[in-house]
Amino acid sequence: MSSNLDIYIYIYIYICSDWNIEVKFKPILIAMKKLLVAILLALCFMPGYSQRKIFGLTLGTEIRPSEAESILQRNGISAIKDDVNEVNIDYTLKSHDVEFGGYSWKTILFQFKDGFFIQARFVSPEYQPQRYKTIREVLMKKYPKAFIANDEDDNAEGYRMFTLYLDEYSTTIELFANILGKPFLGSKYRSILLTYMFHGELQIDSRHYNDF
C-alpha cells in the first residue's frame, strides 16, 4: 500500500507543480487532480486494511532482531531482549511505559518467529472497563469490514474478549481483558491485553541475500 501511495503523491505533486503546461489542457488537469485527490483519500481511509506497521516495524516482514531494535530506537522506543518462553515465538523484544493509541501501556512485546516479525502485544496491568470499551469501539469503526470472531462480554470465567480478522484473514487484532484476575491465557492479573498477530504470507527481505 505505501509504495502505491508514494507513486500517487509523486504524480500529484508533479502535475500540480508544472505551471508551463498549455492552457488548453487545464480542464483535463483539473479533472486529473480531482481524481488523484479522491484516490489519495481512498487509500488513506480504505477500510479493512489493518495496522501492520507498529513503531516502524511491519508485521509479516523478515527482519533481524538487531535491526528491529535499531528501528524501534529511531522511533523513540527502548527495547531489550526478553527471555520469555512462548510457543511459536523464537525471540522477543520488550519495552516498558510506552504510549500507543492514546493510552500508556506498561509493557509491549515485539515477537519474532523464524526471522519474521509476527506479533506485537500491548499489556496494561489494570483492568479499566472504559479503556476496553473505547478500544473496542475504535477498532470497530476503523475496520468496519473486518470479520468479528469473538465479542464476548463479562462471563463466569472472568474475562472479556474481542477478536477481528482482517486482510483476508492474514491479520488478527485481539483485545482481551482479565476482569477477576484468574489465571487465563497466561494472564494471572486484572489486566488488558491488545495483540496484533500476522499469519499470512511472509515477506522476505532480499537485502539479506547480500550476505552470501
Short mmCIF file of C-alpha atoms in Angstrom, two decimals, residues 55-57 63 66-77:
data_model
loop_
_atom_site.label_atom_id
_atom_site.label_comp_id
_atom_site.label_asym_id
_atom_site.label_seq_id
_atom_site.Cartn_x
_atom_site.Cartn_y
_atom_site.Cartn_z
CA PHE A 55 6.66 1.81 15.68
CA GLY A 56 8.41 1.32 12.35
CA LEU A 57 8.18 -2.48 12.33
CA ILE A 63 13.94 -8.59 9.94
CA SER A 66 19.31 -6.21 15.97
CA GLU A 67 17.80 -4.28 13.04
CA ALA A 68 14.39 -4.30 14.72
CA GLU A 69 15.93 -2.91 17.89
CA SER A 70 17.57 -0.09 15.91
CA ILE A 71 14.29 0.79 14.16
CA LEU A 72 12.48 0.90 17.49
CA GLN A 73 15.16 3.20 18.91
CA ARG A 74 14.74 5.56 15.95
CA ASN A 75 11.03 5.65 16.79
CA GLY A 76 11.69 6.53 20.42
CA ILE A 77 11.25 3.00 21.80
#
